[in-house]
PDB file of C-alpha atoms in Angstrom:
ATOM      1  CA  MET A  17      64.020 149.481 116.056  1.00 88.00           C
ATOM      2  CA  ILE A  18      63.771 147.619 119.352  1.00 95.00           C
ATOM      3  CA  SER A  19      67.124 146.907 120.951  1.00 96.00           C
ATOM      4  CA  ILE A  20      67.638 143.981 123.331  1.00 97.00           C
ATOM      5  CA  ASN A  21      70.401 144.447 125.854  1.00 96.00           C
ATOM      6  CA  LEU A  22      72.696 141.762 127.162  1.00 95.00           C
ATOM      7  CA  LYS A  23      75.514 142.352 129.634  1.00 89.00           C
ATOM      8  CA  ASN A  24      78.185 143.335 127.111  1.00 89.00           C
ATOM      9  CA  PHE A  25      76.293 144.177 123.918  1.00 96.00           C
ATOM     10  CA  SER A  26      72.913 144.893 122.319  1.00 97.00           C
ATOM     11  CA  ILE A  27      70.940 143.148 119.584  1.00 98.00           C
ATOM     12  CA  SER A  28      69.032 145.150 116.977  1.00 98.00           C
ATOM     13  CA  ASN A  29      68.337 145.066 113.249  1.00 97.00           C
ATOM     14  CA  ASP A  30      70.299 148.293 112.787  1.00 96.00           C
ATOM     15  CA  LEU A  31      73.376 147.219 114.784  1.00 97.00           C
ATOM     16  CA  PRO A  32      76.249 144.974 113.604  1.00 97.00           C
ATOM     17  CA  PHE A  33      75.006 141.394 113.424  1.00 98.00           C
ATOM     18  CA  ILE A  34      75.635 139.034 116.314  1.00 98.00           C
ATOM     19  CA  LEU A  35      76.358 135.317 115.973  1.00 98.00           C
ATOM     20  CA  ILE A  36      74.375 132.572 117.706  1.00 98.00           C
ATOM     21  CA  ALA A  37      76.412 129.399 117.274  1.00 98.00           C
ATOM     22  CA  GLY A  38      77.281 126.024 118.719  1.00 97.00           C
ATOM     23  CA  PRO A  39      76.595 122.317 118.216  1.00 95.00           C
ATOM     24  CA  CYS A  40      73.002 121.240 117.684  1.00 92.00           C
ATOM     25  CA  VAL A  41      72.915 119.188 120.875  1.00 93.00           C
ATOM     26  CA  ILE A  42      75.186 118.870 123.904  1.00 94.00           C
ATOM     27  CA  GLU A  43      77.278 115.721 123.586  1.00 93.00           C
ATOM     28  CA  ASN A  44      79.443 116.026 126.702  1.00 95.00           C
ATOM     29  CA  GLU A  45      81.322 118.661 128.670  1.00 96.00           C
ATOM     30  CA  ASN A  46      84.647 118.294 126.849  1.00 97.00           C
ATOM     31  CA  HIS A  47      83.081 118.653 123.417  1.00 97.00           C
ATOM     32  CA  SER A  48      80.983 121.652 124.428  1.00 97.00           C
ATOM     33  CA  MET A  49      83.964 123.403 125.989  1.00 98.00           C
ATOM     34  CA  MET A  50      86.095 122.729 122.919  1.00 98.00           C
ATOM     35  CA  ILE A  51      83.518 124.192 120.525  1.00 98.00           C
ATOM     36  CA  ALA A  52      82.888 127.175 122.814  1.00 98.00           C
ATOM     37  CA  GLU A  53      86.619 127.909 122.998  1.00 98.00           C
ATOM     38  CA  LYS A  54      86.987 127.781 119.204  1.00 98.00           C
ATOM     39  CA  LEU A  55      83.950 129.994 118.674  1.00 98.00           C
ATOM     40  CA  HIS A  56      85.148 132.489 121.273  1.00 98.00           C
ATOM     41  CA  LYS A  57      88.556 132.722 119.617  1.00 98.00           C
ATOM     42  CA  ILE A  58      87.115 133.085 116.101  1.00 98.00           C
ATOM     43  CA  CYS A  59      84.610 135.780 117.071  1.00 98.00           C
ATOM     44  CA  ASN A  60      87.226 137.752 118.995  1.00 98.00           C
ATOM     45  CA  GLU A  61      89.533 137.673 115.989  1.00 98.00           C
ATOM     46  CA  VAL A  62      86.811 138.712 113.545  1.00 98.00           C
ATOM     47  CA  GLY A  63      85.151 141.214 115.882  1.00 97.00           C
ATOM     48  CA  ILE A  64      81.663 139.684 116.177  1.00 98.00           C
ATOM     49  CA  LYS A  65      79.621 139.315 119.357  1.00 98.00           C
ATOM     50  CA  LEU A  66      78.872 135.685 120.233  1.00 98.00           C
ATOM     51  CA  ILE A  67      76.017 133.837 121.927  1.00 98.00           C
ATOM     52  CA  PHE A  68      76.726 130.157 122.565  1.00 98.00           C
ATOM     53  CA  LYS A  69      73.898 127.827 121.535  1.00 97.00           C
ATOM     54  CA  SER A  70      73.333 124.152 122.215  1.00 96.00           C
ATOM     55  CA  SER A  71      70.279 122.082 123.109  1.00 92.00           C
ATOM     56  CA  PHE A  72      70.041 119.938 126.230  1.00 90.00           C
ATOM     57  CA  ASP A  73      67.073 118.090 124.740  1.00 81.00           C
ATOM     58  CA  LYS A  74      65.917 117.532 121.153  1.00 65.00           C
ATOM     59  CA  ALA A  75      62.296 116.651 121.758  1.00 64.00           C
ATOM     60  CA  ASN A  76      61.269 116.703 118.084  1.00 64.00           C
ATOM     61  CA  ARG A  77      63.620 114.055 116.681  1.00 52.00           C
ATOM     62  CA  SER A  78      62.330 112.018 113.719  1.00 51.00           C
ATOM     63  CA  SER A  79      62.866 108.625 115.373  1.00 51.00           C
ATOM     64  CA  ILE A  80      62.142 107.322 118.868  1.00 54.00           C
ATOM     65  CA  ASN A  81      65.672 105.873 118.767  1.00 54.00           C
ATOM     66  CA  SER A  82      67.409 109.183 118.030  1.00 53.00           C
ATOM     67  CA  ASN A  83      69.796 110.785 120.512  1.00 56.00           C
ATOM     68  CA  ARG A  84      67.905 113.484 122.422  1.00 63.00           C
ATOM     69  CA  GLY A  85      70.717 114.950 124.515  1.00 64.00           C
ATOM     70  CA  ILE A  86      71.265 115.154 128.257  1.00 82.00           C
ATOM     71  CA  LYS A  87      69.255 116.153 131.312  1.00 85.00           C
ATOM     72  CA  LEU A  88      68.677 119.848 132.026  1.00 90.00           C
ATOM     73  CA  ASP A  89      70.490 119.787 135.385  1.00 92.00           C
ATOM     74  CA  GLU A  90      73.601 118.311 133.773  1.00 93.00           C
ATOM     75  CA  ALA A  91      73.402 120.808 130.901  1.00 94.00           C
ATOM     76  CA  LEU A  92      73.222 123.756 133.292  1.00 96.00           C
ATOM     77  CA  LYS A  93      76.568 122.733 134.816  1.00 96.00           C
ATOM     78  CA  ILE A  94      78.165 122.715 131.360  1.00 97.00           C
ATOM     79  CA  PHE A  95      76.582 126.021 130.377  1.00 97.00           C
ATOM     80  CA  GLU A  96      77.733 127.618 133.618  1.00 97.00           C
ATOM     81  CA  LYS A  97      81.300 126.499 132.990  1.00 98.00           C
ATOM     82  CA  ILE A  98      81.208 127.922 129.439  1.00 98.00           C
ATOM     83  CA  LYS A  99      79.717 131.173 130.686  1.00 97.00           C
ATOM     84  CA  ASN A 100      82.306 131.616 133.426  1.00 96.00           C
ATOM     85  CA  GLU A 101      85.248 130.628 131.239  1.00 97.00           C
ATOM     86  CA  PHE A 102      84.452 132.694 128.139  1.00 97.00           C
ATOM     87  CA  LYS A 103      82.085 135.403 129.457  1.00 96.00           C
ATOM     88  CA  ILE A 104      79.507 134.770 126.733  1.00 97.00           C
ATOM     89  CA  PRO A 105      75.692 134.546 126.918  1.00 97.00           C
ATOM     90  CA  ILE A 106      73.936 131.186 126.571  1.00 98.00           C
ATOM     91  CA  LEU A 107      70.893 130.192 124.483  1.00 98.00           C
ATOM     92  CA  SER A 108      69.066 126.873 124.638  1.00 96.00           C
ATOM     93  CA  ASP A 109      65.718 125.373 123.618  1.00 95.00           C
ATOM     94  CA  ILE A 110      62.841 124.808 125.983  1.00 95.00           C
ATOM     95  CA  HIS A 111      59.885 122.552 125.247  1.00 94.00           C
ATOM     96  CA  ASN A 112      57.388 122.865 128.080  1.00 94.00           C
ATOM     97  CA  GLU A 113      56.151 125.137 130.853  1.00 96.00           C
ATOM     98  CA  GLU A 114      57.926 123.140 133.563  1.00 94.00           C
ATOM     99  CA  GLN A 115      61.303 123.894 131.992  1.00 94.00           C
ATOM    100  CA  CYS A 116      60.394 127.594 131.856  1.00 96.00           C
ATOM    101  CA  ASN A 117      59.480 127.574 135.528  1.00 94.00           C
ATOM    102  CA  GLN A 118      62.743 125.873 136.457  1.00 93.00           C
ATOM    103  CA  LEU A 119      64.879 128.232 134.374  1.00 94.00           C
ATOM    104  CA  SER A 120      63.119 131.365 135.609  1.00 93.00           C
ATOM    105  CA  LYS A 121      64.982 130.863 138.881  1.00 89.00           C
ATOM    106  CA  ASP A 122      68.330 130.189 137.207  1.00 93.00           C
ATOM    107  CA  SER A 123      70.558 132.807 135.568  1.00 93.00           C
ATOM    108  CA  THR A 124      72.751 130.414 133.558  1.00 96.00           C
ATOM    109  CA  ILE A 125      70.684 130.479 130.352  1.00 97.00           C
ATOM    110  CA  ASP A 126      70.164 134.031 129.099  1.00 97.00           C
ATOM    111  CA  ILE A 127      67.925 133.318 126.109  1.00 98.00           C
ATOM    112  CA  LEU A 128      65.106 130.775 125.937  1.00 98.00           C
ATOM    113  CA  GLN A 129      64.469 129.445 122.455  1.00 97.00           C
ATOM    114  CA  ILE A 130      61.066 128.201 121.316  1.00 97.00           C
ATOM    115  CA  PRO A 131      61.446 125.457 118.670  1.00 95.00           C
ATOM    116  CA  ALA A 132      59.740 126.100 115.331  1.00 94.00           C
ATOM    117  CA  PHE A 133      57.129 123.367 115.759  1.00 93.00           C
ATOM    118  CA  LEU A 134      56.055 124.960 119.067  1.00 96.00           C
ATOM    119  CA  CYS A 135      55.905 128.603 117.961  1.00 96.00           C
ATOM    120  CA  ARG A 136      52.089 128.743 118.186  1.00 96.00           C
ATOM    121  CA  GLN A 137      51.831 127.029 121.586  1.00 97.00           C
ATOM    122  CA  THR A 138      50.285 129.874 123.562  1.00 98.00           C
ATOM    123  CA  ASP A 139      50.885 128.479 127.054  1.00 97.00           C
ATOM    124  CA  LEU A 140      54.554 127.841 126.274  1.00 97.00           C
ATOM    125  CA  LEU A 141      55.054 131.350 124.862  1.00 98.00           C
ATOM    126  CA  LEU A 142      53.426 132.875 127.931  1.00 98.00           C
ATOM    127  CA  ALA A 143      55.486 130.741 130.317  1.00 98.00           C
ATOM    128  CA  ALA A 144      58.666 131.775 128.514  1.00 98.00           C
ATOM    129  CA  GLY A 145      57.642 135.426 128.581  1.00 98.00           C
ATOM    130  CA  ARG A 146      56.933 135.335 132.304  1.00 98.00           C
ATOM    131  CA  THR A 147      60.534 134.339 133.025  1.00 97.00           C
ATOM    132  CA  LYS A 148      61.495 137.890 131.862  1.00 97.00           C
ATOM    133  CA  LYS A 149      64.390 136.345 129.973  1.00 98.00           C
ATOM    134  CA  ILE A 150      65.025 137.048 126.302  1.00 98.00           C
ATOM    135  CA  VAL A 151      62.808 134.772 124.206  1.00 98.00           C
ATOM    136  CA  ASN A 152      63.941 133.719 120.733  1.00 98.00           C
ATOM    137  CA  VAL A 153      61.131 132.119 118.746  1.00 98.00           C
ATOM    138  CA  LYS A 154      61.924 130.012 115.700  1.00 97.00           C
ATOM    139  CA  LYS A 155      59.367 130.874 113.007  1.00 97.00           C
ATOM    140  CA  GLY A 156      57.485 127.715 112.123  1.00 95.00           C
ATOM    141  CA  GLN A 157      58.083 126.267 108.673  1.00 93.00           C
ATOM    142  CA  PHE A 158      54.305 126.586 108.206  1.00 94.00           C
ATOM    143  CA  LEU A 159      53.957 130.302 109.055  1.00 95.00           C
ATOM    144  CA  SER A 160      53.889 133.280 106.756  1.00 95.00           C
ATOM    145  CA  PRO A 161      56.081 136.253 107.740  1.00 96.00           C
ATOM    146  CA  SER A 162      53.018 138.322 108.675  1.00 95.00           C
ATOM    147  CA  ASP A 163      51.809 135.589 111.062  1.00 95.00           C
ATOM    148  CA  VAL A 164      54.691 136.254 113.451  1.00 96.00           C
ATOM    149  CA  LYS A 165      52.921 139.374 114.733  1.00 96.00           C
ATOM    150  CA  ASN A 166      50.673 137.074 116.773  1.00 97.00           C
ATOM    151  CA  ILE A 167      53.759 135.583 118.429  1.00 97.00           C
ATOM    152  CA  PHE A 168      54.977 139.002 119.514  1.00 96.00           C
ATOM    153  CA  VAL A 169      51.533 139.980 120.823  1.00 97.00           C
ATOM    154  CA  LYS A 170      51.230 136.829 122.934  1.00 98.00           C
ATOM    155  CA  ILE A 171      54.585 137.338 124.652  1.00 98.00           C
ATOM    156  CA  GLU A 172      53.981 141.084 125.099  1.00 98.00           C
ATOM    157  CA  THR A 173      50.987 140.271 127.325  1.00 98.00           C
ATOM    158  CA  THR A 174      53.512 139.072 129.941  1.00 98.00           C
ATOM    159  CA  ASN A 175      55.092 142.570 129.989  1.00 98.00           C
ATOM    160  CA  ASN A 176      58.176 141.152 128.319  1.00 97.00           C
ATOM    161  CA  LYS A 177      59.436 142.801 125.137  1.00 96.00           C
ATOM    162  CA  ASN A 178      62.756 140.966 125.048  1.00 97.00           C
ATOM    163  CA  ILE A 179      61.702 139.041 121.948  1.00 98.00           C
ATOM    164  CA  MET A 180      63.546 137.870 118.832  1.00 98.00           C
ATOM    165  CA  ILE A 181      62.216 135.898 115.872  1.00 98.00           C
ATOM    166  CA  THR A 182      64.359 133.521 113.839  1.00 98.00           C
ATOM    167  CA  GLU A 183      63.720 132.688 110.191  1.00 97.00           C
ATOM    168  CA  ARG A 184      64.592 129.081 109.343  1.00 93.00           C
ATOM    169  CA  GLY A 185      62.932 128.391 105.998  1.00 92.00           C
ATOM    170  CA  THR A 186      59.445 127.498 104.822  1.00 92.00           C
ATOM    171  CA  CYS A 187      58.039 124.096 103.852  1.00 89.00           C
ATOM    172  CA  PHE A 188      58.202 123.491 100.111  1.00 89.00           C
ATOM    173  CA  GLY A 189      56.451 120.236  99.402  1.00 84.00           C
ATOM    174  CA  TYR A 190      57.838 117.175 101.193  1.00 85.00           C
ATOM    175  CA  ASN A 191      61.325 117.031 102.736  1.00 82.00           C
ATOM    176  CA  ALA A 192      62.347 120.468 101.482  1.00 86.00           C
ATOM    177  CA  LEU A 193      62.587 124.057 102.702  1.00 89.00           C
ATOM    178  CA  VAL A 194      62.954 127.322 100.825  1.00 92.00           C
ATOM    179  CA  ASN A 195      63.710 130.878 101.944  1.00 93.00           C
ATOM    180  CA  ASP A 196      61.525 133.810 100.983  1.00 94.00           C
ATOM    181  CA  PHE A 197      63.880 136.703 101.638  1.00 96.00           C
ATOM    182  CA  LYS A 198      61.029 139.200 101.324  1.00 96.00           C
ATOM    183  CA  GLY A 199      59.968 137.776 104.657  1.00 96.00           C
ATOM    184  CA  LEU A 200      62.942 139.340 106.414  1.00 97.00           C
ATOM    185  CA  ASP A 201      61.824 142.811 105.368  1.00 96.00           C
ATOM    186  CA  ILE A 202      58.223 142.043 106.310  1.00 96.00           C
ATOM    187  CA  MET A 203      59.197 140.815 109.790  1.00 96.00           C
ATOM    188  CA  LYS A 204      61.586 143.733 110.359  1.00 96.00           C
ATOM    189  CA  LYS A 205      58.577 146.062 110.193  1.00 95.00           C
ATOM    190  CA  TYR A 206      57.541 144.785 113.623  1.00 95.00           C
ATOM    191  CA  GLU A 207      60.858 146.285 114.873  1.00 94.00           C
ATOM    192  CA  TYR A 208      61.955 143.294 116.953  1.00 97.00           C
ATOM    193  CA  PRO A 209      65.379 141.762 116.184  1.00 98.00           C
ATOM    194  CA  ILE A 210      65.293 139.294 113.298  1.00 98.00           C
ATOM    195  CA  ILE A 211      67.754 136.386 113.288  1.00 98.00           C
ATOM    196  CA  PHE A 212      68.489 134.304 110.214  1.00 97.00           C
ATOM    197  CA  ASP A 213      69.108 130.577 110.731  1.00 95.00           C
ATOM    198  CA  ALA A 214      71.149 129.478 107.731  1.00 93.00           C
ATOM    199  CA  THR A 215      71.837 125.937 108.911  1.00 92.00           C
ATOM    200  CA  HIS A 216      68.240 124.805 109.447  1.00 90.00           C
ATOM    201  CA  SER A 217      67.275 126.557 106.213  1.00 91.00           C
ATOM    202  CA  VAL A 218      69.250 123.914 104.297  1.00 90.00           C
ATOM    203  CA  GLN A 219      67.720 121.039 106.260  1.00 83.00           C
ATOM    204  CA  GLN A 220      65.750 118.358 104.414  1.00 72.00           C
ATOM    205  CA  PRO A 221      63.247 117.302 107.095  1.00 69.00           C
ATOM    206  CA  GLY A 222      62.806 113.554 107.406  1.00 60.00           C
ATOM    207  CA  SER A 223      64.442 112.964 104.044  1.00 50.00           C
ATOM    208  CA  MET A 224      66.569 110.061 105.306  1.00 54.00           C
ATOM    209  CA  GLY A 225      63.662 108.041 106.659  1.00 49.00           C
ATOM    210  CA  ASN A 226      64.394 108.077 110.385  1.00 51.00           C
ATOM    211  CA  ARG A 227      66.355 111.348 110.368  1.00 57.00           C
ATOM    212  CA  SER A 228      66.698 114.605 108.465  1.00 62.00           C
ATOM    213  CA  GLY A 229      69.158 115.316 105.709  1.00 66.00           C
ATOM    214  CA  GLY A 230      70.646 118.611 104.611  1.00 70.00           C
ATOM    215  CA  GLN A 231      72.674 120.508 102.034  1.00 76.00           C
ATOM    216  CA  ARG A 232      75.322 122.381 103.994  1.00 83.00           C
ATOM    217  CA  GLU A 233      77.087 123.498 100.813  1.00 89.00           C
ATOM    218  CA  HIS A 234      74.399 126.171 100.387  1.00 92.00           C
ATOM    219  CA  ILE A 235      74.892 127.744 103.834  1.00 93.00           C
ATOM    220  CA  PRO A 236      77.365 130.478 102.715  1.00 94.00           C
ATOM    221  CA  SER A 237      75.101 131.730  99.925  1.00 95.00           C
ATOM    222  CA  LEU A 238      72.057 131.968 102.201  1.00 95.00           C
ATOM    223  CA  CYS A 239      74.116 133.779 104.836  1.00 96.00           C
ATOM    224  CA  LYS A 240      75.293 136.358 102.316  1.00 97.00           C
ATOM    225  CA  ALA A 241      71.755 136.964 101.084  1.00 97.00           C
ATOM    226  CA  ALA A 242      70.322 137.447 104.579  1.00 97.00           C
ATOM    227  CA  ILE A 243      73.155 139.623 105.880  1.00 98.00           C
ATOM    228  CA  SER A 244      72.941 141.784 102.739  1.00 96.00           C
ATOM    229  CA  ILE A 245      69.316 142.568 103.588  1.00 95.00           C
ATOM    230  CA  GLY A 246      70.280 143.580 107.121  1.00 96.00           C
ATOM    231  CA  VAL A 247      69.342 141.459 110.136  1.00 98.00           C
ATOM    232  CA  ALA A 248      70.158 141.529 113.819  1.00 98.00           C
ATOM    233  CA  GLY A 249      71.918 138.211 113.931  1.00 98.00           C
ATOM    234  CA  LEU A 250      72.931 134.983 112.305  1.00 98.00           C
ATOM    235  CA  PHE A 251      72.200 131.520 113.702  1.00 97.00           C
ATOM    236  CA  LEU A 252      74.667 128.821 112.672  1.00 97.00           C
ATOM    237  CA  GLU A 253      74.964 125.377 114.177  1.00 95.00           C
ATOM    238  CA  THR A 254      78.554 124.229 113.915  1.00 95.00           C
ATOM    239  CA  HIS A 255      80.587 121.137 114.711  1.00 95.00           C
ATOM    240  CA  ASN A 256      84.151 119.869 114.367  1.00 96.00           C
ATOM    241  CA  ASP A 257      82.930 116.675 112.624  1.00 94.00           C
ATOM    242  CA  PRO A 258      79.433 117.256 111.194  1.00 90.00           C
ATOM    243  CA  ASP A 259      79.305 113.960 109.328  1.00 90.00           C
ATOM    244  CA  ASN A 260      79.439 112.102 112.629  1.00 90.00           C
ATOM    245  CA  ALA A 261      77.420 114.499 114.792  1.00 87.00           C
ATOM    246  CA  PRO A 262      74.520 112.931 116.737  1.00 86.00           C
ATOM    247  CA  SER A 263      71.975 115.510 115.535  1.00 80.00           C
ATOM    248  CA  ASP A 264      71.538 117.629 112.382  1.00 76.00           C
ATOM    249  CA  GLY A 265      74.992 116.827 111.037  1.00 79.00           C
ATOM    250  CA  PRO A 266      74.032 117.205 107.346  1.00 83.00           C
ATOM    251  CA  ASN A 267      73.052 120.842 107.860  1.00 84.00           C
ATOM    252  CA  MET A 268      75.783 121.961 110.272  1.00 90.00           C
ATOM    253  CA  ILE A 269      78.804 123.913 109.086  1.00 93.00           C
ATOM    254  CA  ASN A 270      82.272 122.627 109.912  1.00 96.00           C
ATOM    255  CA  ILE A 271      83.837 124.983 112.427  1.00 97.00           C
ATOM    256  CA  LYS A 272      87.037 125.024 110.334  1.00 97.00           C
ATOM    257  CA  GLU A 273      85.121 126.940 107.648  1.00 96.00           C
ATOM    258  CA  LEU A 274      83.505 129.443 109.990  1.00 97.00           C
ATOM    259  CA  LYS A 275      86.154 132.167 110.306  1.00 98.00           C
ATOM    260  CA  ASN A 276      86.534 132.823 106.586  1.00 97.00           C
ATOM    261  CA  LEU A 277      82.755 132.947 106.173  1.00 97.00           C
ATOM    262  CA  LEU A 278      82.349 135.435 109.036  1.00 98.00           C
ATOM    263  CA  ILE A 279      85.049 137.692 107.597  1.00 98.00           C
ATOM    264  CA  GLN A 280      83.081 137.889 104.335  1.00 97.00           C
ATOM    265  CA  LEU A 281      79.765 138.364 106.109  1.00 98.00           C
ATOM    266  CA  LYS A 282      81.062 141.221 108.213  1.00 97.00           C
ATOM    267  CA  GLN A 283      81.868 143.101 104.993  1.00 96.00           C
ATOM    268  CA  PHE A 284      78.350 142.454 103.681  1.00 97.00           C
ATOM    269  CA  ASP A 285      76.890 143.632 107.004  1.00 97.00           C
ATOM    270  CA  ASP A 286      78.904 146.859 106.993  1.00 96.00           C
ATOM    271  CA  ILE A 287      77.531 147.723 103.553  1.00 95.00           C
ATOM    272  CA  ALA A 288      73.940 146.839 104.507  1.00 95.00           C
ATOM    273  CA  LYS A 289      73.933 148.802 107.766  1.00 93.00           C
ATOM    274  CA  ASN A 290      75.811 151.821 106.395  1.00 90.00           C
ATOM    275  CA  ASN A 291      73.302 152.187 103.563  1.00 74.00           C
ATOM    276  CA  ALA A 292      70.134 151.495 105.541  1.00 64.00           C
TER     277      ALA A 292
END
């Protein structure tokens, strides 16, 4: 298994799972700091390594009128404050080569995330790989598990093997996603860390006309299934008031429910990894 090393911990399919969590999109500094503080406290209490996630731009919103976030320069100031205060790595989405070039010279964001709809964009994958940062690619809703090999090969040509792939469900007709859990085993054969995104897996794309819906009540069950199989990490978008969040509220988990879920999942993970 390939292991990816951060400053204070490593990420691998055969190590205890790490948590990638945070609000879908940055709202403001106070909100981001509040969520980061809660996540830091919860993960310390449960004993799980944390990577803080939030997007500075949501370029693939359903409607032209949807909230897209804030500018990258402003986001970097917030991320830097979170990183300094809580000593945790930062992950955020990138959408074009220019953003990769800018972030290659900045150490604030540790992991560049390629959105699912852009996972086959060769120039973007290469630009992300050339930064030498960790690259987390969301598996497109339209890809089979075996297709992700091409993603790894593209990034490897930049002499960067700091690659993770994140499962986030597969299109099932219109406005629906399903999870094929066989896919986790198939993708693990490529040895790179596999992350399971439980929150976007319950998304209902475009189901509300000008925005996406979701069924957050199914998040715990999907988490338990994925962790039982054995993955490197779990991706959960979380918020203190999901019903009023500016982006992806219907498929975010309320942060009040997170600690109890993680306690259960850690037990599932111990069994999966001890019997691998």
